């Protein structure tokens, strides 16, 4: 290890994935995630079970990340952990672990905002161009849907957000109506590939400014399915691909309408996506296509850095450490950590 090298251990435990990553300078050496299958049978994340699973997973996951990076605990220079937002019982596990490790190793720590980290995942060195400042990021996950202007790695402004469901919830809740297991987003993506996006039409909202709304879409899918299934009990099975393609196309149209507006109004053409829903293949293809049409430079994170992961926490931690924004032992997890410090 050279003198200037900085080795960061990133820890993510905000929801139902326990993840640890090792970042050396701006290169990821390992990124290990334990997902929690237990929630599938409940149709959503059960906070108490998530917290328990994090407790069981955290040490093996950190061990695995170190092993994969061929390092040991004494090589770590900095610990970065997710302080919030997320599920309290989940966040507490990662936060307490990070604080104990910081104390035991006598190494500094930084507290990361989960949504900042989704955006900053773009700066992990993958040998591809990174966005220039300012850029727009559309962050689409199971808990959030935001349009953010990023002025620097630590200065970000939310320009619009969802007024009801997040984009990931729109995928998961409509998937549930179709009878898919949780989380249904990836299944909609899978079946949509074979379907006709114009087969069915669903409600699109009219919302102020750069905000989003998905609850009308969910209700319109529910009523439509109830009506059709009453006539033909096999309706969903017979039209699965077309239903998925049409639902996905509607969600994407809702997202892109506001994204186009924000780019046109700000004149910003560096456009990035982040969050779990940016794993959606339709979204990735549409961003590339719109980019070609509108002259955008588009930035799509590598698949494994889209959904919850600790690599993004580690890179976000690096930027905080550069600004000397270290956390102290009196820090605690914050389920509602504000996006911008009040
Ligand atoms: O960012 P993330 O991993 O966790 C949160 O912080 O919420 O996002 C999870 C969300 C879930 O709603 C999941 O259904 C959705 O991302 N998702 C997808 C796909 N992969 C994950 N939605 C649509 N298509 C996908 N391929
Ligand atoms: Zn997330």
Coordinates of C-alpha atoms in Angstrom, one line a residue, residues 79-262:
X79 CA -15.2 3.5 8.4
X80 CA -18.2 4.8 6.4
X81 CA -21.7 3.8 7.4
X82 CA -25.2 4.6 6.5
X83 CA -26.7 6.9 9.2
X84 CA -30.1 7.2 7.4
X85 CA -32.7 7.4 6.1
X86 CA -34.2 3.9 6.4
X87 CA -35.6 1.5 8.9
X88 CA -34.5 2.4 12.4
X89 CA -33.8 -1.2 13.6
X90 CA -31.8 -1.8 10.5
X91 CA -29.8 1.4 10.6
X92 CA -29.0 0.9 14.3
X93 CA -27.1 -2.4 13.5
X94 CA -24.7 -0.8 11.0
X95 CA -24.3 2.4 13.0
X96 CA -23.5 0.5 16.3
X97 CA -21.1 -1.8 14.4
X98 CA -19.3 1.1 12.8
X99 CA -19.0 3.0 16.1
X100 CA -17.6 -0.1 17.9
X101 CA -15.1 -0.7 15.1
X102 CA -14.0 2.9 15.0
X103 CA -13.4 2.7 18.8
X104 CA -11.7 -0.7 18.7
X105 CA -9.4 0.2 15.7
X106 CA -9.0 3.9 16.8
X107 CA -9.8 4.9 13.2
X108 CA -12.1 7.8 12.1
X109 CA -15.6 7.3 10.8
X110 CA -18.0 9.2 8.5
X111 CA -21.8 9.1 8.6
X112 CA -23.4 8.8 5.1
X113 CA -26.8 9.8 3.8
X114 CA -28.2 6.8 1.9
X115 CA -29.6 8.8 -0.9
X116 CA -26.4 10.9 -1.4
X117 CA -24.6 7.6 -1.6
X118 CA -26.9 6.3 -4.4
X119 CA -25.9 9.4 -6.4
X120 CA -22.2 9.3 -5.6
X121 CA -22.0 5.7 -6.8
X122 CA -21.3 7.3 -10.2
X123 CA -17.8 8.3 -8.9
X124 CA -16.6 4.8 -8.3
X125 CA -13.7 4.3 -10.7
X126 CA -14.9 2.0 -13.4
X127 CA -12.7 3.4 -16.2
X128 CA -15.7 5.2 -17.7
X129 CA -16.5 9.0 -17.8
X130 CA -18.2 10.5 -14.7
X131 CA -20.8 13.3 -14.7
X132 CA -19.5 16.9 -14.6
X133 CA -20.9 19.4 -12.1
X134 CA -23.7 20.5 -12.0
X135 CA -25.5 17.4 -13.2
X136 CA -29.1 16.1 -12.7
X137 CA -29.7 12.7 -11.1
X138 CA -33.0 11.0 -11.1
X139 CA -32.9 8.8 -8.0
X140 CA -35.4 6.0 -8.2
X141 CA -35.6 3.4 -5.4
X142 CA -38.1 1.5 -3.2
X143 CA -38.3 4.4 -0.8
X144 CA -37.5 7.5 -2.8
X145 CA -38.1 9.2 -6.2
X146 CA -36.2 12.4 -6.6
X147 CA -34.8 14.8 -9.1
X148 CA -31.6 16.2 -7.7
X149 CA -29.2 18.9 -8.9
X150 CA -25.7 18.0 -7.8
X151 CA -23.4 21.0 -7.6
X152 CA -20.5 19.1 -5.9
X153 CA -20.0 15.8 -4.1
X154 CA -21.4 17.4 -0.9
X155 CA -23.8 20.0 -2.3
X156 CA -27.0 18.7 -3.7
X157 CA -30.5 20.3 -4.1
X158 CA -33.7 18.3 -4.4
X159 CA -35.7 19.9 -7.3
X160 CA -38.6 17.5 -7.2
X161 CA -39.8 14.3 -5.5
X162 CA -42.8 12.0 -5.3
X163 CA -45.9 13.2 -3.5
X164 CA -47.1 9.6 -2.8
X165 CA -45.5 6.3 -3.8
X166 CA -41.9 5.9 -4.9
X167 CA -41.1 4.5 -8.4
X168 CA -40.0 1.2 -6.8
X169 CA -43.2 1.0 -4.9
X170 CA -45.2 1.6 -8.1
X171 CA -43.4 -1.4 -9.6
X172 CA -43.8 -3.6 -6.5
X173 CA -47.4 -2.6 -5.7
X174 CA -48.6 -3.2 -9.3
X175 CA -46.6 -6.4 -9.4
X176 CA -48.5 -7.5 -6.2
X177 CA -51.8 -6.8 -8.0
X178 CA -50.6 -9.2 -10.7
X179 CA -49.9 -11.8 -8.0
X180 CA -46.0 -11.6 -8.2
X181 CA -43.9 -12.2 -5.1
X182 CA -42.1 -9.3 -3.4
X183 CA -40.2 -7.4 -4.7
X184 CA -42.0 -7.5 -8.0
X185 CA -40.0 -4.8 -9.8
X186 CA -37.4 -7.1 -11.3
X187 CA -40.2 -9.5 -12.5
X188 CA -42.1 -6.7 -14.3
X189 CA -38.8 -5.9 -16.0
X190 CA -38.3 -9.5 -17.0
X191 CA -41.8 -10.1 -18.5
X192 CA -42.0 -6.6 -20.0
X193 CA -39.2 -7.6 -22.4
X194 CA -41.6 -9.9 -24.3
X195 CA -44.7 -7.6 -24.2
X196 CA -46.2 -4.7 -26.1
X197 CA -46.0 -1.4 -24.1
X198 CA -49.0 0.0 -26.0
X199 CA -51.3 -2.9 -25.3
X200 CA -53.0 -1.3 -22.3
X201 CA -53.2 2.3 -21.2
X202 CA -53.1 3.4 -17.5
X203 CA -53.5 6.7 -15.7
X204 CA -50.8 9.3 -15.9
X205 CA -50.8 12.1 -13.3
X206 CA -50.7 15.9 -13.7
X207 CA -48.4 17.2 -11.0
X208 CA -46.9 20.6 -10.2
X209 CA -43.3 21.5 -10.9
X210 CA -40.9 18.6 -11.0
X211 CA -42.8 16.3 -8.6
X212 CA -44.0 12.7 -9.3
X213 CA -47.1 10.8 -8.4
X214 CA -47.7 7.1 -8.8
X215 CA -50.8 6.3 -6.7
X216 CA -53.2 7.0 -9.6
X217 CA -51.4 4.4 -11.8
X218 CA -51.6 1.8 -9.0
X219 CA -55.4 2.4 -8.6
X220 CA -56.0 2.3 -12.3
X221 CA -54.2 -1.0 -12.7
X222 CA -56.1 -2.4 -9.7
X223 CA -59.6 -1.5 -11.1
X224 CA -58.6 -2.6 -14.6
X225 CA -57.4 -6.0 -13.4
X226 CA -60.5 -6.5 -11.2
X227 CA -62.8 -5.8 -14.1
X228 CA -61.0 -8.0 -16.6
X229 CA -60.5 -10.9 -14.1
X230 CA -64.2 -10.9 -13.4
X231 CA -64.8 -11.6 -17.1
X232 CA -61.9 -13.9 -17.6
X233 CA -60.1 -15.5 -14.6
X234 CA -57.0 -16.3 -16.7
X235 CA -56.7 -12.7 -17.9
X236 CA -53.4 -12.0 -16.0
X237 CA -51.7 -15.2 -17.1
X238 CA -52.8 -14.7 -20.7
X239 CA -51.7 -11.1 -20.9
X240 CA -48.7 -11.1 -18.5
X241 CA -46.1 -9.8 -20.8
X242 CA -48.3 -7.0 -22.3
X243 CA -49.5 -6.0 -18.8
X244 CA -45.9 -5.8 -17.5
X245 CA -44.7 -3.9 -20.6
X246 CA -47.6 -1.4 -20.4
X247 CA -47.2 -0.8 -16.6
X248 CA -43.4 -0.3 -17.1
X249 CA -43.9 2.0 -20.0
X250 CA -46.3 4.2 -17.9
X251 CA -44.0 4.4 -15.0
X252 CA -41.1 5.3 -17.3
X253 CA -43.2 8.0 -19.1
X254 CA -44.1 9.5 -15.7
X255 CA -40.4 9.7 -14.8
X256 CA -39.2 11.0 -18.1
X257 CA -41.8 13.7 -18.5
X258 CA -40.3 15.4 -15.4
X259 CA -36.7 14.6 -16.3
X260 CA -37.1 16.2 -19.7
X261 CA -38.7 19.2 -18.1
X262 CA -36.0 19.7 -15.5

